[in-house]
Structures are given as C-alpha cells and as structure tokens.
Coordinates of C-alpha atoms in Angstrom, one line a residue:
X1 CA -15.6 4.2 -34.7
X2 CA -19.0 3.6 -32.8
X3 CA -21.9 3.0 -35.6
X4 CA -24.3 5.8 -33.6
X5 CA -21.5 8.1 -34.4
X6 CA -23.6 11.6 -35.1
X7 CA -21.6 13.6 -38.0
X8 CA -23.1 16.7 -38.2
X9 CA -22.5 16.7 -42.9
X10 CA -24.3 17.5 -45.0
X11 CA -25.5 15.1 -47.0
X12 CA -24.7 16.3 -50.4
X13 CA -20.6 15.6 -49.5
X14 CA -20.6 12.0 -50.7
X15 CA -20.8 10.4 -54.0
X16 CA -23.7 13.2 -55.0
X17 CA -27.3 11.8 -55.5
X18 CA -27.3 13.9 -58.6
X19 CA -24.5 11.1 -60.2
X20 CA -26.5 8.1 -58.4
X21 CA -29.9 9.3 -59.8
X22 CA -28.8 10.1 -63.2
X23 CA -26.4 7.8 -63.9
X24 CA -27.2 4.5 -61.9
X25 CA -26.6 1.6 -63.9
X26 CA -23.3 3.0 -63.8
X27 CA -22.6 3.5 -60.4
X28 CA -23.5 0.4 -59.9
X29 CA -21.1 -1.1 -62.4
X30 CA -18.7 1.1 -61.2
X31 CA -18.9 -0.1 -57.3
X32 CA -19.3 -3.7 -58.4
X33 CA -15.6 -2.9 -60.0
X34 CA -15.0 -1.9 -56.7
X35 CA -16.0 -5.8 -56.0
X36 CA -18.7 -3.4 -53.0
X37 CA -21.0 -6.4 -51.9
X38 CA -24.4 -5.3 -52.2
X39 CA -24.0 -2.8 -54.6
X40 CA -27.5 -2.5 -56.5
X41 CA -29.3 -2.8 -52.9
X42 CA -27.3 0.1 -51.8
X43 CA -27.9 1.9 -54.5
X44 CA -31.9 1.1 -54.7
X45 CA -32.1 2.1 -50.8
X46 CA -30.6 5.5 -51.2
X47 CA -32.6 6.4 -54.1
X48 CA -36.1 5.2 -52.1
X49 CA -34.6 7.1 -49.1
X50 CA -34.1 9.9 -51.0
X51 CA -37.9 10.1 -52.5
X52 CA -38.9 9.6 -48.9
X53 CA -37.2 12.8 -48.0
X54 CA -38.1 14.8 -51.1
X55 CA -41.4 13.7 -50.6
X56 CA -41.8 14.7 -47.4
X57 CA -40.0 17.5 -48.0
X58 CA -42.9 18.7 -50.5
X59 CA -45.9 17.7 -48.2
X60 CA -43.8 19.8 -45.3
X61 CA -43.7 22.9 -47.4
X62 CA -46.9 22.3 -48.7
X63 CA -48.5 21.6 -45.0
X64 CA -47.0 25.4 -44.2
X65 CA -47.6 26.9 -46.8
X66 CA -51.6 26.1 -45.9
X67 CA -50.8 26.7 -42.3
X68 CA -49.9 30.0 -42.9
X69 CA -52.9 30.9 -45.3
X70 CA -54.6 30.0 -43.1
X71 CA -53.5 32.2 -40.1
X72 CA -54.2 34.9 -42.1
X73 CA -57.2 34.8 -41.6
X74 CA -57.8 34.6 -38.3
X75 CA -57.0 38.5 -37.1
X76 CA -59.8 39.2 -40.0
X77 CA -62.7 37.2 -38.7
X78 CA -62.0 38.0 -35.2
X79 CA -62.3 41.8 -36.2
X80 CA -65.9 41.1 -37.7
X81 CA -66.9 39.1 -34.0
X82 CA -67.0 35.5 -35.8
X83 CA -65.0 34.0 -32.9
X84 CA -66.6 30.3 -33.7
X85 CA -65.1 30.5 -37.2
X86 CA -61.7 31.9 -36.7
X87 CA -61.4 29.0 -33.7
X88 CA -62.2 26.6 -36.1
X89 CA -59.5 27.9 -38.2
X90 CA -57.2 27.9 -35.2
X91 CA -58.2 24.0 -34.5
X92 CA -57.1 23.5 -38.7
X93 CA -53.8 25.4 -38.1
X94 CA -52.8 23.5 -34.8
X95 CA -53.8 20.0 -37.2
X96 CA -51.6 21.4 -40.1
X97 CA -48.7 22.7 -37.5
X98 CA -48.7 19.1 -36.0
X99 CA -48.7 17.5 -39.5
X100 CA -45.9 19.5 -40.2
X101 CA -43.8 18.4 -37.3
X102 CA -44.4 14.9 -38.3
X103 CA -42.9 15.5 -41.6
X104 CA -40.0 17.6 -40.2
X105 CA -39.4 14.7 -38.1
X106 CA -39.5 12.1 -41.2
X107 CA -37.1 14.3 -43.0
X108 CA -34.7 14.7 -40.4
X109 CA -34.8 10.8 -40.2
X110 CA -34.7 10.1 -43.8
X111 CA -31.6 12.2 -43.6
X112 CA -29.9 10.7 -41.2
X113 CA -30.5 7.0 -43.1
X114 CA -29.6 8.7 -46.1
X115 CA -26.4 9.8 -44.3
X116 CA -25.5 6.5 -42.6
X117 CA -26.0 4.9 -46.0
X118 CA -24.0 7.0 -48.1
X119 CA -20.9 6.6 -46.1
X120 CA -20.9 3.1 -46.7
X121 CA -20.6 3.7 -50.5
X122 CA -17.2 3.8 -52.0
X123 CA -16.0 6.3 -55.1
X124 CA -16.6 4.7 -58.4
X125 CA -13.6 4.1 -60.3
X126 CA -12.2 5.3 -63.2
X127 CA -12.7 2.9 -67.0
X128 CA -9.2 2.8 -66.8
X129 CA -8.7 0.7 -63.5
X130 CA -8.6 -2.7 -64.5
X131 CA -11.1 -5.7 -63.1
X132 CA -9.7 -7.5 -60.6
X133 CA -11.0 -8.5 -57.0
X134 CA -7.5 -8.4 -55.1
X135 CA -3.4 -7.5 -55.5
X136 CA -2.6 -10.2 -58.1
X137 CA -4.8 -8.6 -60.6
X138 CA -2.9 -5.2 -60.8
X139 CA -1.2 -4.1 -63.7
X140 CA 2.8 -3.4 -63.4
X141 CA 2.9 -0.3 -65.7
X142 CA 6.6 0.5 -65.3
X143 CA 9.5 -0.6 -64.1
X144 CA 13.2 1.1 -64.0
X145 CA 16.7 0.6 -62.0
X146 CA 18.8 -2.0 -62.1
X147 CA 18.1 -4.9 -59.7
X148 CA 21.3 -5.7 -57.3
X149 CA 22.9 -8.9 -57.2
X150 CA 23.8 -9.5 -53.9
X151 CA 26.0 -12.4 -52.0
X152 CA 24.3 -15.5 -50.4
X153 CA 25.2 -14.1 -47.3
X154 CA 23.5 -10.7 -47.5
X155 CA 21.6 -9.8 -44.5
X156 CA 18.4 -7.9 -44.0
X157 CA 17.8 -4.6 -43.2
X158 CA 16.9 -5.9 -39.5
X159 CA 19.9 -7.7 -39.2
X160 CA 22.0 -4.7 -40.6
X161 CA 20.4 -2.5 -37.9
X162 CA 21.6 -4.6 -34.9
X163 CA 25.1 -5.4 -36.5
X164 CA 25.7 -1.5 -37.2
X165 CA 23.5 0.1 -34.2
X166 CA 21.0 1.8 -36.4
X167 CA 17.7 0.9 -35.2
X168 CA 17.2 -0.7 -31.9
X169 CA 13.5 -2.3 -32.4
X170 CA 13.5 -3.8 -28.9
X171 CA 13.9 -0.2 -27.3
X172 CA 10.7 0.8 -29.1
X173 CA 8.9 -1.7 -27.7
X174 CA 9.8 -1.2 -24.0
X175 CA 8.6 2.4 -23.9
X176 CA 6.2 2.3 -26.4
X177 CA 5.3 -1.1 -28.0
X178 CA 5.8 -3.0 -31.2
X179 CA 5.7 -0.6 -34.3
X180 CA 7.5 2.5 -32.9
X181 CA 11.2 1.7 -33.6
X182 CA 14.3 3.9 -32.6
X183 CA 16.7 6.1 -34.8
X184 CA 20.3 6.3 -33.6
X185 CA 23.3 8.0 -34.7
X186 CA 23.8 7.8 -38.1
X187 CA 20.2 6.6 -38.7
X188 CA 18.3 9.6 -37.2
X189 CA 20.6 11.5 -39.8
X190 CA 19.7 9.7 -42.3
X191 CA 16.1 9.9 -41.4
X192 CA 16.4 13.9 -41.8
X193 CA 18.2 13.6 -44.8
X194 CA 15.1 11.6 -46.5
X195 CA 13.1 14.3 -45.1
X196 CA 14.8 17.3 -46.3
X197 CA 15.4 15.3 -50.0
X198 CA 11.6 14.8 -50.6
X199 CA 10.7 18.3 -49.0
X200 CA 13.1 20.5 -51.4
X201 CA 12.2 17.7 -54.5
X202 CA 9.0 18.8 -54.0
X203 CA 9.3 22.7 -53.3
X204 CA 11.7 22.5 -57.0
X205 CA 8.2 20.9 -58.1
X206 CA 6.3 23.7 -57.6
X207 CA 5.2 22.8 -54.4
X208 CA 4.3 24.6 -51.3
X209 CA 5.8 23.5 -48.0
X210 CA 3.3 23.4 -44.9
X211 CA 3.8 21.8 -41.4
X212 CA 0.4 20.7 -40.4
X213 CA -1.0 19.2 -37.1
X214 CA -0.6 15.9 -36.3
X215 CA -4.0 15.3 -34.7
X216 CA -7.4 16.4 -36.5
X217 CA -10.7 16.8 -35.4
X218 CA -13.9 14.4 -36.8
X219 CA -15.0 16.7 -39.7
X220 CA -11.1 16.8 -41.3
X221 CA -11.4 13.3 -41.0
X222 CA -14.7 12.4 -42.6
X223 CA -13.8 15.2 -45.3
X224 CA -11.3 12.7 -47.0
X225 CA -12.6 9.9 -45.9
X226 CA -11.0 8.5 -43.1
X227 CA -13.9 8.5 -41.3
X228 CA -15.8 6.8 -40.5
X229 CA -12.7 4.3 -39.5
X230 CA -14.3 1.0 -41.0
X231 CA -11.2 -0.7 -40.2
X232 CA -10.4 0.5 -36.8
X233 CA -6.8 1.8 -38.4
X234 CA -6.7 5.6 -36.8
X235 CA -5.4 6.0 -33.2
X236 CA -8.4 8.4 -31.2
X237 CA -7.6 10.5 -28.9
X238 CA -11.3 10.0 -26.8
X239 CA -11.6 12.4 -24.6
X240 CA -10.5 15.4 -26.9
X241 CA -12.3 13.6 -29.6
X242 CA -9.4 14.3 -31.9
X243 CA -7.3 11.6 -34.2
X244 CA -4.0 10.9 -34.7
X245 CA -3.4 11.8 -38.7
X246 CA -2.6 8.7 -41.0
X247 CA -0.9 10.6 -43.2
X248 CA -0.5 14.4 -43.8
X249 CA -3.3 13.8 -46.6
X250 CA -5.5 14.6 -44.2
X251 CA -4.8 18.0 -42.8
X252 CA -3.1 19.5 -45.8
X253 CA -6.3 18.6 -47.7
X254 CA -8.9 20.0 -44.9
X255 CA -7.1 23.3 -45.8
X256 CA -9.8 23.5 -48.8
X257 CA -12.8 22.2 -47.0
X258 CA -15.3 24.7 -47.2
X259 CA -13.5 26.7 -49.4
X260 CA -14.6 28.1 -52.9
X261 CA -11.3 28.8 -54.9
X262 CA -10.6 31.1 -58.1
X263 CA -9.9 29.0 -61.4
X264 CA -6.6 30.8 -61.7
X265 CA -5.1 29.4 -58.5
X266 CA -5.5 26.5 -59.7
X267 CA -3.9 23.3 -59.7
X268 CA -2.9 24.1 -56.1
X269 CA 0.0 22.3 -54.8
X270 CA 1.5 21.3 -51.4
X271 CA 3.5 19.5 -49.5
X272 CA 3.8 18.3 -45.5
X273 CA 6.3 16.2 -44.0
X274 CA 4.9 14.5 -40.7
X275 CA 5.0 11.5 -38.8
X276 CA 2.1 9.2 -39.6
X277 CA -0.2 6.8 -37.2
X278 CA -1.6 3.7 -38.2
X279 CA -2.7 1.0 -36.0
X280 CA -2.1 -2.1 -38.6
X281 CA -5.0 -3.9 -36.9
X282 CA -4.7 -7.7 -38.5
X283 CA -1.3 -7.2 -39.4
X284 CA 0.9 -10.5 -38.9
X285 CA 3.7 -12.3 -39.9
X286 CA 6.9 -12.2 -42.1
X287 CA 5.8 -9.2 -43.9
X288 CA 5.7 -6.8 -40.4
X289 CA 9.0 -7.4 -39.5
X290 CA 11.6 -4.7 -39.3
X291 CA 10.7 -1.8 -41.3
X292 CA 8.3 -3.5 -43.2
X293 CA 4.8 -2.2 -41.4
X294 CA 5.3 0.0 -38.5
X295 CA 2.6 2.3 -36.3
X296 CA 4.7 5.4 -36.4
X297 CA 6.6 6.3 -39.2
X298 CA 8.0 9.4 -41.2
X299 CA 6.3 10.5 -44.5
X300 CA 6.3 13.5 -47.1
X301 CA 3.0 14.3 -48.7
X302 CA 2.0 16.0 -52.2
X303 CA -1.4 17.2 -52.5
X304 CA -3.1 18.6 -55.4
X305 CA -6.2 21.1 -55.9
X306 CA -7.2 20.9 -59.5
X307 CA -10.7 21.7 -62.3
X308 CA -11.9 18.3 -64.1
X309 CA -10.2 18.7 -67.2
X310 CA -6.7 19.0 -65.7
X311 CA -6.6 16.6 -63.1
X312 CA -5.4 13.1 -65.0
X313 CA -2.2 15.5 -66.4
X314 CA -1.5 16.3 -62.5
X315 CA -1.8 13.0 -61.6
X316 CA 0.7 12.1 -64.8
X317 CA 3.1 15.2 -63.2
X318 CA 2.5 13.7 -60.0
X319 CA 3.8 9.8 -61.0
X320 CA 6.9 11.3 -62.9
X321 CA 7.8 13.3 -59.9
X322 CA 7.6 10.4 -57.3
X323 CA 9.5 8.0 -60.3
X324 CA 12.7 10.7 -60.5
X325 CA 13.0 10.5 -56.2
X326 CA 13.1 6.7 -56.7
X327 CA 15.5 7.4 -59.9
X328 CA 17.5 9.9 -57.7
X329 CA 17.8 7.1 -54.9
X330 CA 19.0 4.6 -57.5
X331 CA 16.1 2.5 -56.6
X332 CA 15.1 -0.6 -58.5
X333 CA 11.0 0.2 -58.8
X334 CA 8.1 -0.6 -60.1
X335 CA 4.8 1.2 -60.9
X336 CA 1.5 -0.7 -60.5
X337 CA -2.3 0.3 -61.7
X338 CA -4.4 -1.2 -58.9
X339 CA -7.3 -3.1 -59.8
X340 CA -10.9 -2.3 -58.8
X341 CA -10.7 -4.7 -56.3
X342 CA -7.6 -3.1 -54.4
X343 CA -8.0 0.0 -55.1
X344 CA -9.0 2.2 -52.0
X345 CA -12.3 3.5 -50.7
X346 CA -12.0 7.0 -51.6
X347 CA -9.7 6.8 -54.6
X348 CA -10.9 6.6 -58.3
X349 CA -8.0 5.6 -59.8
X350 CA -4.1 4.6 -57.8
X351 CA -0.6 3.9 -58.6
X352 CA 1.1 2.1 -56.5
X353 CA 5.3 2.0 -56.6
X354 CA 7.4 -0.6 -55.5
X355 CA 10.8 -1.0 -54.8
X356 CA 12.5 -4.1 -54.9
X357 CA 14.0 -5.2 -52.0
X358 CA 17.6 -7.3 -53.0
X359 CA 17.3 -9.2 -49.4
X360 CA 14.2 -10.0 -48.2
X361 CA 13.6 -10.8 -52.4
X362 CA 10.7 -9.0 -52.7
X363 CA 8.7 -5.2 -53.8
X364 CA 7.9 -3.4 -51.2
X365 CA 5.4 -0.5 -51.3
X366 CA 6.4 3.0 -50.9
X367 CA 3.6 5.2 -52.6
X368 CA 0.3 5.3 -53.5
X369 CA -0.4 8.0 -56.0
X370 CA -4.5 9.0 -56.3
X371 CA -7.0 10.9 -58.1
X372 CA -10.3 10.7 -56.0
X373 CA -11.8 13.0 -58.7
X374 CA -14.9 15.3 -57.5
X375 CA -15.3 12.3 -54.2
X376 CA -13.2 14.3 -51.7
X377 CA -13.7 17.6 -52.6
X378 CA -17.3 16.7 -52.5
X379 CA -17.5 15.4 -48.9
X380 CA -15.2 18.6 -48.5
X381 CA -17.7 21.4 -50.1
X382 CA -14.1 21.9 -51.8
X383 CA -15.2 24.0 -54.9
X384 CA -14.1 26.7 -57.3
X385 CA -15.2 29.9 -59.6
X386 CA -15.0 29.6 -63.4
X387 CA -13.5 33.0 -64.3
X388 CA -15.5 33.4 -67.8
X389 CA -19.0 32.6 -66.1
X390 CA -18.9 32.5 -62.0
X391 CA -20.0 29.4 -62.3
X392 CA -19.5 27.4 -58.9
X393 CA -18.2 23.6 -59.4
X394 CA -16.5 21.0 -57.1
X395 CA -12.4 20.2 -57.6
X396 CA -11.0 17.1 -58.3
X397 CA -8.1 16.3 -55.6
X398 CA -5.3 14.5 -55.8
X399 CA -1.8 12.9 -53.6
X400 CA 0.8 10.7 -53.5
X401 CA 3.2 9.4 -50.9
X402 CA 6.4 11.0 -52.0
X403 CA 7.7 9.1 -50.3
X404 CA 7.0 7.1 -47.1
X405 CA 10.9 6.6 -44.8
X406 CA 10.8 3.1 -43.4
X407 CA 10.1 1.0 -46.3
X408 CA 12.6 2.8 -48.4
X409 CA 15.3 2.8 -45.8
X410 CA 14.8 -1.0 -45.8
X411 CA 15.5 -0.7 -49.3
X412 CA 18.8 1.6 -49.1
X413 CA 19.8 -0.6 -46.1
X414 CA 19.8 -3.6 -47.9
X415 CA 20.6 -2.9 -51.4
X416 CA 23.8 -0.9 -50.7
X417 CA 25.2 -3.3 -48.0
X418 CA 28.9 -3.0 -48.3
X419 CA 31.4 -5.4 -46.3
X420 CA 32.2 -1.6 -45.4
X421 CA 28.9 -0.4 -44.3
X422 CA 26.2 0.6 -46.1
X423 CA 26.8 2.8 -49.0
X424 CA 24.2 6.3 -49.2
X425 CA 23.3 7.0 -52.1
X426 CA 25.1 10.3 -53.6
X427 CA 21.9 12.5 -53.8
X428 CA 21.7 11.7 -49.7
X429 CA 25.4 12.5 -49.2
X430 CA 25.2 16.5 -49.0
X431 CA 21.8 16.2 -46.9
X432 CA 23.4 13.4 -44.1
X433 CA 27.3 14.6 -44.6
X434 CA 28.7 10.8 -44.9
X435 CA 28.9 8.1 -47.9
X436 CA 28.6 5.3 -45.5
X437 CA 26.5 4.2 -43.2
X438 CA 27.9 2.1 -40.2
X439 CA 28.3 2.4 -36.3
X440 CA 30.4 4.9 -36.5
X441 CA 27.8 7.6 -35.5
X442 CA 30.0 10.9 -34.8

C-alpha cells in the first residue's frame, strides 16, 4: 500500500486520543508489550500534533469570530458616509480572513500527520497477555484429544494426496501458481462437508449465517485494520481499487461500520464461510508445503458485536465453541495465549489453537480467536445506545477462525491414515456420505 495513500477517516477511529492523553504512561507500557519500537516517541508526537491542531483550531475560531465582528460593521459606517473607516475595516477583515486560511491550512495538515501517525500505532493489549517478544513465549492454556501413534512408515498429507488423487498441487500451479491447490473427487466433498459442519455448528450457536463479498473497498479495509497493508499480505485489485478479503472478518464486520446499535441487540453474532486471500509474502520453506500455507483457501468466520462488560464472556463462549469443533473432529489440540510480542496489530488479547499433526510431528495453527476491544469498532464509528440513559458508546468486537479447511484437512489426512484409506471422522460422515477417504471418488 503506497505511503501517500489519502484515507478519507476521521481521525477519532484509532486508538482514541482521549485514552492516549489521559492514560499515557499506559499506553505506552501497553505498546512496549506489544514489543512497538518507538513507542514513547510515537506517543509524544501524537500528543504535540494534537496541541498543534487544537491550537490552531482555537486561533482559527478565534480569527473568525473577530472577522465577523468586524464585518458588522461595515454596512453601519458606510450608511453614515465614513467610507475611509469602514475600508480600513475591510483591509482588517481581508488580514483576519487570510490568517484564517493559514490556520485552516495548519489544521488540515496537522490532521493528516496526526492521521498517518495514528495508523502506525497498534491496540494495547490486555494485563492478561503475557510478556514475550515472539511465539516461544506464549502460554499453552489447554490441551485435549488423544495424540495418534502412527507407524514409521506414515506418510504426509502431501504424499497421501498424490497416492489417493485428492489434491493435485501441480495443477494449481499451472493455471494459477503456487498456493492455489485443486480439490478432486472425494476431496471437494470433503471440502463442503467442512464447510457445511462449521456453518450449522455455528447457526446451533446462535449464530447468523451471511455470505459476504469476497472483494472490499479501502474504508472496509482500514475499518478492521487491514489497512493500511504494512506487510504487503492483501491481493489489490488496482484499477477498481478494491481488495481481495483475507478473511470474511472483514466484510461481516464492516456490516456495523457506521452504525449506532440498540443495547438489546446485543452481543450480535454471525457467521460467513468464504474463500480467503493471502499473499504469504516471505513465506519459505518446510513449513509451506502442502497444506500447510496456501494463498487461497476455504474458511468459516464468527464475529461478535458486544458492550464492555460482556465482551471477555463472548470471547470465553467463543473459545468453547471453536474447542467442541476440534472435539467433534476428534482432533488432538491445543489452546495457546499469545504473548505481547505475537499478538496481532489490532487484537487486544488472542488464542490461538493448534492441532497436532501425527506426521509431519508437529501443531499446526487453525484459529485465532480475538477481542480487539473498543480498537475496531472505534476505527469503525461502530457504536451503540444504552437503553436506561441514550447514552452513545463504542462496542467491543470480537472473531475467531472457526475453523480454517487446509490446515485441518492436513490434520484429518494424516491422523486417520488407514492401510484402507483415510478414515472421516463420524461427525463428517452424514455431511460427505462416505467413512473413507480414498481414490475411489464416485
């Protein structure tokens, strides 16, 4: 994403300069959790920017406010033939008027540094996110399922594709490119089965189904804080200025932007299935093969609307939800509480879950389950109405991965490998119609 990029927000929707002003000494311990290099200077230059602003901001208002005194009394002295003193007035006025464009013009540019500044500054995170600078400092939480023992022989998921005709990764590559694999047979069933699992999982939840675009436009992105794209990670389309989604996060959450909801409807809940774009830039090695890190891929969503005070027991609902689809898939798993160094840009605190995978001898990640507190719904002007009061205040929003396909069918693939086939698990069996998978695709 170009650096000149113009985003025409306001610059309220960020981490609010209400928080940074009053509380600053713990912002800044807060993004120095975050391990954010710099994070006292970038604090100190958005509270100097911001004085600049209201500053001018006061001498503008003041500036007119004389201007138009002034005025005033022109028509008056004119009347009474004192044409010398009302164009001496006239000569104040056009000073003042000219004064007051130069202080428009320094607040419009103090805004727009205040704006380029603030979206450099992650969400602080939660006390309960531990220190840490990187992955080997987060907490495992959780674990359940039993772990399979399987023969030295056992192959991975890769290998099970080619020997059975599953997945044909090669095919991918020649009409697309590496990172956009193809389904066959019994595969592309199975694929719809995952789908259809999570989707009614979710609607049993509580949640409502929606089928959102898979492109947005720049303010959906910037409202959750893909944008701007610091890593380069979203696919643009340029010349309709629109982006492919990351995740259904995106669009099912822009549903609120703008919005100003009734206390009662809330916690709002959803759900989207839809394929997801990511461009893995710096993405190498062992850990990209196969299933393991793909540019296209399948994924069901769960996103939550909620006030303050209820948000932490949604994100609680929201981890024992995604722990019973692993449970149902008779998934060894994991649950891990990212440290402040891992944890993402937007997000005050994450879960992440793991499944282990019995071949390749190692978790692999298939949900990240977040509460980004007032952060999103800030950048989003998403707010609500007490009912007692009227009073107007921001929601905290939530989501979770529940789940992403290909890292979990790596997982099924290679924990259920049978000299058979592979064995689905029975909670798949009624979605896909078959108990094994194998080449046998009709």
């Amino acid at each position: 994403m170009p650096a000149n990029k113009n985003f025409n927000i306001n610059i309220s929707n960020m981490l609010t300069l209400k928080l940074i002003s009053e509380e600053t000494e713990r912002v800044i311990r807060g993004l120095e959790k975050k391990h954010f290099e710099g994070a006292r200077e970038a604090v100190e230059n958005v509270l100097n920017i911001d004085k600049r602003r209201r500053e001018a901001q006061q001498n503008f208002d003041k500036t007119k406010q004389e201007a138009n005194l002034l005025s005033k009394q022109i028509g008056g002295l004119l009347k009474e033939g004192q044409q010398a003193a009302a164009d001496e007035i006239k000569a104040k006025v056009a000073v003042l008027k000219q004064t007051g464009k130069d202080l428009q013009d320094e607040m419009e540019t103090t805004e727009r540094e205040l704006m380029a500044l603030l979206c450099t500054i992650p969400n602080i995170p939660n006390d309960d996110v531990p220190e840490g600078r990187d992955a080997s400092s987060n907490v495992v939480v959780k674990e359940g399922g039993v772990i399979p023992q399987l023969p030295e022989d056992a192959l991975c998921h890769w290998d099970l594709c080619k020997k059975y005709n599953l997945i044909d990764f090669d095919l991918g590559v020649k009409i697309t490119g590496a990172g956009f694999p193809i389904y066959i047979g019994k595969m592309a069933r199975l694929q719809r089965a995952l789908e259809a699992f999570f989707l009614d999982e979710a609607r049993k939840s509580g949640y409502l189904e929606i089928q959102p675009p898979f492109v947005v436009n720049q303010a959906s992105g910037y409202g959750t804080g893909q944008l701007p794209d610091k890593e380069g990670q979203m696919y643009h389309a340029e010349m309709d200025d629109l982006y492919l989604i990351p995740t259904a996060e995106v669009p099912v959450t822009n549903i609120f932007r703008d919005e100003i909801l009734d206390e009662k409807d809330l916690p709002i809940k959803r759900c989207a299935y839809s394929a997801c774009f990511r461009r893995e830039a710096g993405s190498y090695g062992k850990d990209v093969r196969g299933l393991n890190r793909l540019h296209q891929f399948d994924k069901v969503e769960l996103v939550r609307i909620d006030k303050p005070e209820h948000s932490y027991d949604s994100l609680k609902e929201m981890l024992n939800h995604v722990e019973s689809l692993c449970q149902k898939l008779e998934l060894p798993y994991h649950i891990l509480l990212l440290c402040g160094g891992d944890i993402s840009f937007t997000a005050a605190i994450c879960y992440d879950f793991e499944v282990w995978s019995a071949a390749q001898k190692r978790w692999l990640e298939v949900s990240s389950v977040s509460n980004f507190e007032s952060y999103q719904a800030n950048r989003l002007k998403c707010r609500y109405r007490h009912t007692e009061d009227g009073k107007i205040e921001l929601c905290h929003t939530l989501n979770g991965s529940a789940l992403a396909l290909p890292r979990i069918v790596a997982t099924i693939i290679e924990n259920n490998q049978t000299p058979e086939g592979i064995r689905v698990p029975k909670a798949l069996v009624p979605y896909c119609g078959f108990e094994i998978l194998d080449d046998k695709n009709f």
